[in-house]
């Protein structure tokens, strides 16, 4: 398997030319980003850690996996040492606010680092990622005693944390959960129930694990309005150290398609009959609001997994295409040539490359907008940026995860028969990324969210505000001239027209025909993602024309943008047709006829 190399030149280009790192650097406590040398040093050190520490364990973790026994879960060989190095190097707390002991780096720079680490070893990243989410949830909603005791241990990496939402009977319907929490005389609660699909719910990396658990207090309202959030440690603390074992047990780990090194656990609370001791986080019956801080960040990071695994798969496919000699050149010749010279292999590589670049650009721009929405001095700008973020989170999560599946599958095709052989390692990115379209809300859930909460709720205002930015880019393209930019303008303009038509149709018909609209919501979501990617590729092309840097790199950027325009953006028209006219046929067939 070829080693992972972070695409630093591409990352710097996106940070500076598309995500506007200068604007983010003017935010409070983000001044460090104004120093290009410091930013480069952080990126280079992150790339080194990804290449030298995390990437070599990726195939080991895939092959060995995490192993369960009655004594606990043992992680794959090398993971414990890698975690210790990760903590020692400070990578675990880069995104955590400085007031809680973290480094407080902006989302924008953390996104670039997270992409590197996930590309190198996705299964490893679940653990520190979940812990950082938990810190933010506790900081937002927990009482001061819980904050002061638990957050320092989590920020230091001494302890880790989990999210506990899913139950066997509930699945994505969190309101149907049955885990119950019974109030005790001392103000604590005793929890009884079962949670499934808990990433790193048990492991040997740290000596304590802090579970954030959704449960229902007796007498609470039905559905999601009666859900509360609780902090339940694996060991009950004594003077800052793990003490007595709490009544929470891991009864097994799942045997999964991918991410073998990440233990996906079943946790039983109160199995001994005593109940697991926990403490309420936030207010009663408002657990989803408290957990939402974790969920929204998680959805962005899941979309980023599509970017990261697409990059990893592209690097594997490109290396193989350059090395694999097979067949003579189409134009003739006496000797066999590397397969990268064959037209359709080149097409597949460019499909992978251009979509990885488009997803990365959207991810970094969205990360910058999250920074502006959270930290800008002007409340009007904060509201505007938050509206953009709220619109784009489901689009990015759904589109990038689905596209990541397509790109990693294409890598197997480039490798031919070797890609189908497990020992080659080519299937791992596909197996690892496949779950990204499922967890933290399936693609259909994201699509329903887009239609019902983002389009219908504000009458399409946020979408129109975004498309007004796209039209500004189209105007600049029209004035710039040149065959490459003209091709990009034509295809992006056509795609925008298709999106506008599909979105307006959804808005006009949702009240009367909601089932038909929702039946076409996933094509609508993918249409939004493709246009978002085309918009950023168009901006990249304009920057490549304007700049005077490495001519080879800038030419690659321009040609990649043109390829995306001519091979990906034309899909928009077909997706719009399905979104507008496909729902009727979906709902026409009687259930008994399936």
Coordinates of C-alpha atoms in Angstrom, one line a residue:
X1 CA 0.0 0.0 0.0
X2 CA 1.3 3.4 -0.9
X3 CA 1.9 5.8 2.0
X4 CA -0.4 8.7 2.5
X5 CA 1.1 12.2 1.8
X6 CA -1.0 15.2 2.8
X7 CA -1.7 17.5 -0.3
X8 CA -0.2 20.5 1.4
X9 CA 0.1 22.7 -1.7
X10 CA -3.6 22.1 -2.5
X11 CA -4.6 22.7 1.1
X12 CA -2.7 26.0 1.3
X13 CA -4.3 27.1 -2.0
X14 CA -7.8 26.4 -0.6
X15 CA -7.1 28.0 2.7
X16 CA -5.8 31.2 1.2
X17 CA -7.7 31.7 -2.1
X18 CA -11.1 30.1 -1.3
X19 CA -11.7 29.9 2.4
X20 CA -10.3 33.4 3.0
X21 CA -8.0 32.6 5.9
X22 CA -7.2 36.3 6.2
X23 CA -10.8 37.2 7.3
X24 CA -10.7 34.4 9.8
X25 CA -7.4 35.6 11.2
X26 CA -9.0 38.9 12.1
X27 CA -11.4 37.3 14.5
X28 CA -10.8 37.4 18.2
X29 CA -8.2 34.9 19.4
X30 CA -7.4 33.8 15.8
X31 CA -4.6 36.2 15.1
X32 CA -2.1 33.4 14.8
X33 CA -3.5 32.6 11.4
X34 CA -2.2 35.9 10.1
X35 CA 1.3 34.5 10.2
X36 CA 1.7 32.3 7.1
X37 CA 4.9 30.7 8.4
X38 CA 3.1 29.6 11.6
X39 CA 0.2 28.2 9.6
X40 CA 2.6 26.3 7.3
X41 CA 4.5 25.0 10.3
X42 CA 1.3 23.6 11.9
X43 CA 0.2 22.0 8.6
X44 CA 3.6 20.5 8.0
X45 CA 3.9 19.0 11.4
X46 CA 0.3 17.7 11.1
X47 CA 1.3 16.1 7.8
X48 CA 4.4 14.5 9.3
X49 CA 2.4 13.1 12.2
X50 CA -0.2 11.7 9.8
X51 CA 2.4 10.1 7.6
X52 CA 4.8 8.7 10.2
X53 CA 2.5 7.8 13.1
X54 CA -1.1 7.3 12.0
X55 CA -0.9 6.0 8.4
X56 CA 1.4 3.0 9.2
X57 CA -1.2 1.7 11.6
X58 CA -4.1 2.1 9.2
X59 CA -3.8 -1.3 7.6
X60 CA -2.7 -2.9 10.9
X61 CA -6.0 -1.7 12.5
X62 CA -8.0 -2.9 9.5
X63 CA -6.4 -6.4 9.7
X64 CA -6.2 -6.9 13.5
X65 CA -9.2 -4.9 14.6
X66 CA -10.4 -4.2 18.2
X67 CA -11.0 -7.3 20.2
X68 CA -13.5 -7.8 23.0
X69 CA -13.3 -10.1 26.0
X70 CA -15.1 -10.1 29.4
X71 CA -12.1 -8.1 30.8
X72 CA -12.7 -5.3 28.2
X73 CA -11.7 -4.2 24.7
X74 CA -8.1 -4.4 23.4
X75 CA -7.3 -2.0 20.6
X76 CA -5.1 -2.9 17.6
X77 CA -1.3 -3.2 18.0
X78 CA 0.3 0.2 18.1
X79 CA -2.9 2.2 18.8
X80 CA -2.1 2.8 22.4
X81 CA 1.3 4.2 21.7
X82 CA 0.0 6.3 18.9
X83 CA -2.7 7.7 21.2
X84 CA 0.0 8.6 23.7
X85 CA 2.0 10.4 21.0
X86 CA -1.2 12.2 19.8
X87 CA -1.8 13.5 23.3
X88 CA 1.8 14.4 23.9
X89 CA 1.9 16.4 20.6
X90 CA -1.3 18.3 21.6
X91 CA -3.3 17.3 18.5
X92 CA -6.2 16.2 20.7
X93 CA -7.1 19.7 21.9
X94 CA -6.4 22.0 19.0
X95 CA -10.1 22.8 18.5
X96 CA -11.0 23.1 22.2
X97 CA -11.4 26.7 23.5
X98 CA -8.5 28.1 25.3
X99 CA -10.7 28.9 28.4
X100 CA -11.0 25.2 28.9
X101 CA -7.3 24.4 28.5
X102 CA -7.3 23.8 24.7
X103 CA -5.5 25.6 22.0
X104 CA -8.6 27.2 20.6
X105 CA -7.6 27.1 16.9
X106 CA -10.3 28.2 14.5
X107 CA -12.5 25.6 12.8
X108 CA -10.7 26.4 9.5
X109 CA -7.3 25.2 10.5
X110 CA -8.6 22.4 12.5
X111 CA -10.5 21.1 9.5
X112 CA -7.3 20.9 7.4
X113 CA -5.6 19.0 10.3
X114 CA -8.6 16.7 10.7
X115 CA -8.6 15.9 7.0
X116 CA -5.0 14.8 7.2
X117 CA -5.5 12.6 10.3
X118 CA -8.7 10.9 8.9
X119 CA -7.0 10.3 5.5
X120 CA -4.2 8.6 7.4
X121 CA -6.2 6.6 9.8
X122 CA -10.0 7.1 10.1
X123 CA -10.6 4.5 12.7
X124 CA -8.1 6.1 15.1
X125 CA -9.7 9.5 14.8
X126 CA -13.1 8.5 16.2
X127 CA -11.8 8.5 19.8
X128 CA -10.2 12.0 20.1
X129 CA -12.9 13.5 17.9
X130 CA -15.7 12.3 20.1
X131 CA -13.9 13.6 23.2
X132 CA -13.6 17.1 21.7
X133 CA -17.3 17.0 20.9
X134 CA -18.1 16.0 24.5
X135 CA -16.0 18.9 25.9
X136 CA -18.0 21.4 23.8
X137 CA -21.3 19.8 24.9
X138 CA -20.3 19.9 28.6
X139 CA -19.0 23.5 28.3
X140 CA -22.3 24.5 26.7
X141 CA -24.7 22.9 29.1
X142 CA -23.2 21.2 32.2
X143 CA -23.2 22.5 35.7
X144 CA -20.0 24.2 37.0
X145 CA -19.0 21.2 39.3
X146 CA -19.3 18.8 36.3
X147 CA -17.3 21.2 34.1
X148 CA -14.5 21.8 36.6
X149 CA -14.1 18.1 37.4
X150 CA -14.5 16.4 34.0
X151 CA -13.4 18.9 31.3
X152 CA -9.8 19.1 32.4
X153 CA -9.4 15.3 32.2
X154 CA -10.9 15.2 28.8
X155 CA -9.0 18.2 27.4
X156 CA -5.7 16.7 28.6
X157 CA -6.6 13.4 26.9
X158 CA -6.2 11.5 30.2
X159 CA -9.9 10.4 29.8
X160 CA -12.0 10.1 26.7
X161 CA -15.7 10.5 26.0
X162 CA -18.5 9.0 24.0
X163 CA -21.9 9.8 22.5
X164 CA -24.8 7.4 23.5
X165 CA -27.9 7.9 21.4
X166 CA -28.9 4.8 19.6
X167 CA -30.9 1.9 21.0
X168 CA -31.9 -1.4 19.3
X169 CA -35.6 -0.5 18.9
X170 CA -35.0 3.2 18.2
X171 CA -32.4 3.5 15.5
X172 CA -32.4 7.1 14.2
X173 CA -35.7 7.8 16.1
X174 CA -34.1 9.2 19.2
X175 CA -37.5 10.0 20.6
X176 CA -38.3 6.3 20.9
X177 CA -35.4 5.5 23.3
X178 CA -36.2 3.6 26.5
X179 CA -33.1 4.0 28.7
X180 CA -34.4 5.4 31.9
X181 CA -32.8 7.6 34.6
X182 CA -34.1 7.5 38.2
X183 CA -33.5 10.5 40.5
X184 CA -31.6 9.7 43.8
X185 CA -31.7 11.5 47.1
X186 CA -28.3 13.0 46.6
X187 CA -29.2 14.6 43.2
X188 CA -27.5 11.9 41.1
X189 CA -29.4 9.5 38.8
X190 CA -29.4 5.8 38.3
X191 CA -29.5 4.7 34.6
X192 CA -31.0 1.5 33.2
X193 CA -31.0 0.5 29.6
X194 CA -29.0 -0.5 26.5
X195 CA -27.1 1.6 23.9
X196 CA -25.7 0.2 20.7
X197 CA -23.2 1.5 18.0
X198 CA -21.1 3.3 20.6
X199 CA -17.8 4.2 19.1
X200 CA -14.9 3.6 21.6
X201 CA -17.4 2.8 24.2
X202 CA -14.8 0.5 25.7
X203 CA -11.0 0.5 25.1
X204 CA -7.6 0.3 26.6
X205 CA -6.3 3.8 25.6
X206 CA -7.2 5.5 28.9
X207 CA -8.1 4.5 32.4
X208 CA -11.6 6.1 32.3
X209 CA -14.3 6.8 29.8
X210 CA -17.0 9.5 30.2
X211 CA -20.3 8.5 28.5
X212 CA -22.8 11.2 27.5
X213 CA -26.1 9.3 27.5
X214 CA -29.6 10.2 26.4
X215 CA -32.2 8.8 28.7
X216 CA -35.8 9.4 29.9
X217 CA -36.7 10.4 33.4
X218 CA -39.9 8.7 34.6
X219 CA -42.9 10.8 33.9
X220 CA -41.2 12.7 31.1
X221 CA -43.2 13.7 27.9
X222 CA -43.3 11.2 25.1
X223 CA -41.0 11.5 22.1
X224 CA -38.0 13.7 21.8
X225 CA -39.4 16.3 24.1
X226 CA -38.9 13.9 27.0
X227 CA -35.2 13.1 26.5
X228 CA -32.5 14.3 29.0
X229 CA -28.7 14.1 28.8
X230 CA -26.6 12.5 31.5
X231 CA -22.9 12.1 32.2
X232 CA -22.0 8.6 33.2
X233 CA -18.4 7.7 33.9
X234 CA -17.0 4.1 33.5
X235 CA -15.3 4.5 36.9
X236 CA -16.8 6.7 39.6
X237 CA -14.1 9.3 40.5
X238 CA -12.4 9.5 43.8
X239 CA -10.3 12.6 44.4
X240 CA -9.7 13.0 40.7
X241 CA -8.8 9.4 40.0
X242 CA -10.9 6.5 38.8
X243 CA -12.3 4.6 41.7
X244 CA -15.2 2.1 41.9
X245 CA -16.4 0.6 38.6
X246 CA -19.8 2.0 37.6
X247 CA -22.7 -0.3 36.6
X248 CA -22.0 0.1 32.9
X249 CA -20.6 -2.9 30.9
X250 CA -19.6 -3.5 27.3
X251 CA -21.2 -6.7 26.3
X252 CA -19.6 -7.0 22.8
X253 CA -18.3 -5.2 19.8
X254 CA -19.8 -5.2 16.3
X255 CA -18.1 -7.0 13.4
X256 CA -18.3 -4.4 10.7
X257 CA -17.6 -3.9 7.0
X258 CA -14.9 -1.3 7.8
X259 CA -13.3 0.8 10.5
X260 CA -12.3 -2.5 12.2
X261 CA -9.9 -0.7 14.6
X262 CA -12.7 1.4 16.1
X263 CA -14.5 -0.6 18.7
X264 CA -18.3 -0.2 18.1
X265 CA -19.7 -1.3 21.4
X266 CA -23.0 -2.4 23.0
X267 CA -23.2 -0.8 26.4
X268 CA -25.6 -2.1 29.1
X269 CA -26.4 0.4 31.9
X270 CA -27.6 -1.0 35.2
X271 CA -27.1 -4.6 34.2
X272 CA -26.2 -5.6 37.8
X273 CA -29.5 -4.2 39.0
X274 CA -28.1 -1.2 40.9
X275 CA -28.1 1.2 38.0
X276 CA -25.3 3.2 36.6
X277 CA -24.6 6.4 38.5
X278 CA -24.9 9.6 36.4
X279 CA -25.5 13.3 36.6
X280 CA -27.9 15.5 34.6
X281 CA -26.3 17.7 32.0
X282 CA -28.4 20.8 31.3
X283 CA -32.1 20.8 32.0
X284 CA -34.5 17.9 32.3
X285 CA -36.2 17.0 29.0
X286 CA -33.8 19.1 27.0
X287 CA -31.1 16.5 26.3
X288 CA -31.4 16.8 22.5
X289 CA -30.6 20.6 22.7
X290 CA -27.6 19.8 24.9
X291 CA -26.4 17.0 22.6
X292 CA -27.0 19.1 19.5
X293 CA -23.6 20.8 19.9
X294 CA -22.0 17.3 19.4
X295 CA -24.4 16.2 16.6
X296 CA -24.0 19.3 14.4
X297 CA -20.2 19.2 14.7
X298 CA -20.2 15.4 14.0
X299 CA -22.2 15.9 10.8
X300 CA -19.6 18.3 9.5
X301 CA -16.8 15.9 10.4
X302 CA -18.6 13.0 8.7
X303 CA -18.8 15.0 5.5
X304 CA -15.1 15.7 5.9
X305 CA -14.5 11.9 6.0
X306 CA -15.8 11.8 2.4
X307 CA -13.1 14.3 1.5
X308 CA -10.3 12.5 3.4
X309 CA -11.0 9.0 2.1
X310 CA -11.4 10.3 -1.4
X311 CA -8.0 11.9 -1.2
X312 CA -6.5 8.6 0.2
X313 CA -8.2 6.5 -2.6
X314 CA -7.0 9.0 -5.3
X315 CA -3.4 8.8 -4.1
X316 CA -3.6 5.0 -4.2
X317 CA -5.2 4.9 -7.7
X318 CA -2.8 7.5 -9.1
X319 CA 0.3 5.6 -7.9
X320 CA -1.0 2.3 -9.3
X321 CA -1.9 3.9 -12.6
X322 CA 1.6 5.2 -13.0
X323 CA 3.2 1.9 -12.1
X324 CA 1.0 -0.7 -13.7
X325 CA 2.1 -1.5 -17.3
X326 CA -0.6 -3.1 -19.4
X327 CA -1.7 -2.7 -23.0
X328 CA -0.3 -0.6 -25.8
X329 CA -1.1 3.0 -26.3
X330 CA -4.3 3.7 -28.2
X331 CA -2.4 5.6 -30.9
X332 CA -0.2 2.6 -31.5
X333 CA 3.2 1.4 -30.4
X334 CA 5.3 -1.7 -30.0
X335 CA 5.5 -1.8 -26.2
X336 CA 3.0 -1.8 -23.3
X337 CA 2.5 1.4 -21.4
X338 CA 1.5 2.5 -17.9
X339 CA -2.3 2.4 -17.7
X340 CA -2.4 6.2 -16.9
X341 CA -2.0 6.6 -20.6
X342 CA -5.3 4.9 -21.4
X343 CA -8.1 7.4 -21.9
X344 CA -10.7 5.9 -19.6
X345 CA -8.2 5.4 -16.7
X346 CA -7.3 9.1 -17.1
X347 CA -11.1 9.9 -16.9
X348 CA -11.5 7.9 -13.8
X349 CA -8.5 9.6 -12.1
X350 CA -9.8 13.0 -13.0
X351 CA -13.3 12.1 -11.7
X352 CA -11.7 11.2 -8.4
X353 CA -9.3 14.2 -8.3
X354 CA -11.8 16.9 -9.3
X355 CA -14.5 15.7 -6.8
X356 CA -12.0 15.5 -4.0
X357 CA -10.9 19.0 -4.7
X358 CA -14.5 20.3 -4.9
X359 CA -15.4 18.6 -1.6
X360 CA -12.3 20.0 0.1
X361 CA -13.0 23.5 -1.0
X362 CA -16.6 23.4 0.2
X363 CA -15.5 21.9 3.5
X364 CA -12.9 24.6 4.2
X365 CA -15.2 27.4 3.1
X366 CA -17.9 26.0 5.4
X367 CA -15.4 25.7 8.2
X368 CA -14.5 29.4 7.8
X369 CA -18.1 30.4 7.8
X370 CA -18.6 28.5 11.0
X371 CA -15.8 30.6 12.5
X372 CA -17.4 33.8 11.3
X373 CA -20.8 32.7 12.5
X374 CA -19.5 32.0 16.0
X375 CA -16.9 34.8 16.5
X376 CA -17.4 37.8 14.3
X377 CA -17.9 41.1 16.1
X378 CA -20.9 42.2 13.9
X379 CA -24.1 40.3 15.0
X380 CA -25.6 40.9 11.5
X381 CA -22.7 39.0 9.9
X382 CA -23.0 36.3 12.5
X383 CA -26.6 35.7 11.7
X384 CA -26.0 35.7 7.9
X385 CA -23.1 33.3 8.2
X386 CA -25.1 31.0 10.6
X387 CA -27.9 30.9 8.1
X388 CA -25.4 29.7 5.4
X389 CA -23.9 27.1 7.8
X390 CA -27.3 25.8 8.8
X391 CA -28.2 25.4 5.1
X392 CA -24.9 23.8 4.1
X393 CA -24.4 21.3 6.9
X394 CA -27.0 18.7 5.6
X395 CA -25.9 19.4 2.0
X396 CA -22.2 18.9 2.8
X397 CA -22.8 15.8 5.0
X398 CA -25.0 14.1 2.5
X399 CA -23.2 15.0 -0.7
X400 CA -19.7 14.5 0.5
X401 CA -20.4 11.1 2.1
X402 CA -22.2 9.8 -0.9
X403 CA -19.5 11.2 -3.3
X404 CA -16.8 9.6 -1.1
X405 CA -18.4 6.2 -1.6
X406 CA -18.4 6.8 -5.4
X407 CA -14.8 8.0 -5.5
X408 CA -13.4 5.2 -3.3
X409 CA -15.3 2.7 -5.4
X410 CA -13.7 4.1 -8.6
X411 CA -10.3 3.5 -7.1
X412 CA -11.0 -0.2 -7.0
X413 CA -12.0 0.0 -10.7
X414 CA -8.7 1.7 -11.5
X415 CA -6.8 -1.1 -9.8
X416 CA -8.8 -3.8 -11.7
X417 CA -8.6 -7.3 -10.3
X418 CA -6.0 -6.3 -7.8
X419 CA -8.4 -3.8 -6.2
X420 CA -10.8 -6.7 -5.5
X421 CA -8.1 -8.5 -3.5
X422 CA -8.2 -7.7 0.2
X423 CA -4.4 -7.9 0.6
X424 CA -3.9 -5.0 -1.7
X425 CA -5.6 -2.6 0.8
X426 CA -7.5 -0.8 -2.0
X427 CA -10.9 -1.7 -0.7
X428 CA -10.3 -0.3 2.8
X429 CA -11.1 3.4 2.0
X430 CA -14.4 2.2 0.5
X431 CA -15.2 0.0 3.4
X432 CA -14.3 2.7 5.9
X433 CA -16.2 5.5 4.2
X434 CA -19.4 3.5 3.5
X435 CA -20.8 4.1 6.9
X436 CA -20.5 7.9 6.5
X437 CA -23.7 8.0 4.5
X438 CA -25.4 6.2 7.5
X439 CA -24.3 7.5 10.8
X440 CA -25.0 10.9 12.3
X441 CA -28.2 10.9 10.2
X442 CA -28.5 9.0 6.9
X443 CA -28.5 10.8 3.6
X444 CA -32.3 10.7 3.5
X445 CA -32.4 12.3 6.9
X446 CA -30.1 15.0 5.8
X447 CA -32.3 15.5 2.7
X448 CA -35.5 15.7 4.7
X449 CA -33.7 18.2 7.0
X450 CA -32.7 20.3 3.9
X451 CA -36.3 20.4 2.6
X452 CA -38.3 20.7 5.8
X453 CA -36.1 22.7 8.1
X454 CA -33.9 24.7 5.7
X455 CA -36.0 25.4 2.6
X456 CA -39.6 25.4 3.7
X457 CA -39.1 27.0 7.1
X458 CA -37.6 30.2 5.7
X459 CA -39.3 30.1 2.3
X460 CA -36.0 29.4 0.5
X461 CA -34.4 32.6 1.8
X462 CA -31.1 31.0 2.8
X463 CA -30.8 29.1 -0.5
X464 CA -31.5 32.2 -2.5
X465 CA -28.9 34.2 -0.5
X466 CA -26.3 31.4 -1.2
X467 CA -27.2 31.3 -4.9
X468 CA -26.8 35.1 -5.1
X469 CA -23.1 34.5 -4.2
X470 CA -22.9 31.9 -6.9
X471 CA -24.3 34.4 -9.4
X472 CA -21.6 36.9 -8.4
X473 CA -19.0 34.3 -9.4
X474 CA -20.8 33.7 -12.7
X475 CA -20.6 37.4 -13.4
X476 CA -16.9 37.4 -12.8
X477 CA -16.4 34.4 -15.1
X478 CA -18.4 36.1 -17.8
X479 CA -16.1 39.1 -17.7
X480 CA -12.9 37.2 -17.5
X481 CA -12.9 35.6 -21.0
X482 CA -10.9 32.6 -22.2
X483 CA -12.1 29.2 -23.4
X484 CA -11.6 27.4 -20.1
X485 CA -13.5 29.9 -18.0
X486 CA -16.2 30.2 -20.6
X487 CA -16.8 26.4 -20.4
X488 CA -16.9 26.6 -16.6
X489 CA -19.4 29.5 -16.8
X490 CA -21.7 27.8 -19.2
X491 CA -21.9 24.5 -17.2
X492 CA -22.2 26.2 -13.8
X493 CA -24.9 28.5 -15.1
X494 CA -26.9 25.6 -16.4
X495 CA -26.5 23.7 -13.2
X496 CA -27.7 26.7 -11.1
X497 CA -30.7 27.1 -13.3
X498 CA -31.6 23.4 -12.7
X499 CA -31.1 23.8 -8.9
X500 CA -33.3 27.0 -8.8
X501 CA -36.0 25.2 -10.7
X502 CA -35.9 22.1 -8.5
X503 CA -35.8 24.1 -5.3
X504 CA -38.7 26.4 -6.3
X505 CA -40.7 23.4 -7.3
X506 CA -40.1 21.8 -3.9
X507 CA -41.2 25.0 -2.1
X508 CA -44.3 25.3 -4.3
X509 CA -45.4 21.7 -3.8
X510 CA -44.4 20.7 -0.3
X511 CA -47.7 21.8 1.4
X512 CA -49.9 19.9 -1.1
X513 CA -47.6 16.9 -1.9
X514 CA -45.1 16.5 0.8
X515 CA -44.5 12.7 0.1
X516 CA -43.6 13.4 -3.5
X517 CA -41.3 16.2 -2.6
X518 CA -39.5 14.2 0.0
X519 CA -39.2 11.2 -2.4
X520 CA -37.1 13.5 -4.5
X521 CA -35.2 15.1 -1.7
X522 CA -32.0 13.1 -1.9
X523 CA -31.5 14.0 -5.6
X524 CA -32.2 17.6 -4.6
X525 CA -29.5 17.4 -1.9
X526 CA -27.0 15.9 -4.3
X527 CA -27.9 18.6 -6.8
X528 CA -27.1 21.3 -4.2
X529 CA -23.8 19.6 -3.4
X530 CA -22.7 19.3 -7.0
X531 CA -23.5 23.0 -7.5
X532 CA -21.7 24.0 -4.3
X533 CA -18.6 22.0 -5.6
X534 CA -18.9 23.6 -9.0
X535 CA -19.1 27.1 -7.5
X536 CA -15.8 26.5 -5.5
X537 CA -14.1 25.0 -8.6
X538 CA -15.1 28.0 -10.6
X539 CA -13.5 30.3 -7.9
X540 CA -10.4 28.1 -7.9
X541 CA -10.2 28.5 -11.7
X542 CA -10.4 32.3 -11.4
X543 CA -7.7 32.3 -8.7
X544 CA -5.5 30.1 -10.9
X545 CA -5.9 32.6 -13.8
X546 CA -5.1 35.5 -11.5
X547 CA -2.1 34.2 -9.5
X548 CA 1.5 34.1 -10.5
X549 CA 2.7 31.0 -8.5
X550 CA 3.9 27.6 -9.7
X551 CA 2.6 27.5 -13.3
X552 CA 2.3 23.7 -13.3
X553 CA 0.2 23.7 -10.1
X554 CA -2.0 26.5 -11.4
X555 CA -2.6 24.8 -14.7
X556 CA -3.6 21.6 -12.9
X557 CA -6.1 23.7 -10.9
X558 CA -7.6 25.2 -14.0
X559 CA -7.9 22.0 -15.9
X560 CA -9.4 20.2 -12.9
X561 CA -12.0 22.9 -12.6
X562 CA -12.8 22.6 -16.3
X563 CA -13.1 18.8 -16.0
X564 CA -15.5 19.1 -13.1
X565 CA -17.6 21.6 -15.1
X566 CA -17.8 19.3 -18.2
X567 CA -18.1 15.9 -16.4
X568 CA -19.8 16.5 -13.1
X569 CA -22.0 19.6 -13.4
X570 CA -24.0 18.2 -16.3
X571 CA -25.5 15.7 -13.9
X572 CA -27.4 18.6 -12.4
X573 CA -30.1 18.6 -15.1
X574 CA -30.9 15.0 -14.6
X575 CA -31.0 15.3 -10.8
X576 CA -33.4 18.2 -11.1
X577 CA -35.7 16.2 -13.3
X578 CA -35.8 13.4 -10.7
X579 CA -36.3 15.8 -7.9
X580 CA -39.3 17.4 -9.6
X581 CA -40.9 14.6 -11.4
X582 CA -39.6 11.4 -9.8
X583 CA -41.6 11.5 -6.6
X584 CA -45.0 10.6 -8.2
X585 CA -43.7 7.2 -9.4
X586 CA -42.1 6.5 -6.1
X587 CA -45.4 6.9 -4.3
X588 CA -47.6 5.4 -7.0
X589 CA -46.8 1.7 -6.3
X590 CA -49.0 0.2 -3.6
X591 CA -47.1 -1.2 -0.6
X592 CA -48.4 -4.7 -1.2
X593 CA -47.1 -4.7 -4.8
X594 CA -43.4 -4.4 -3.7

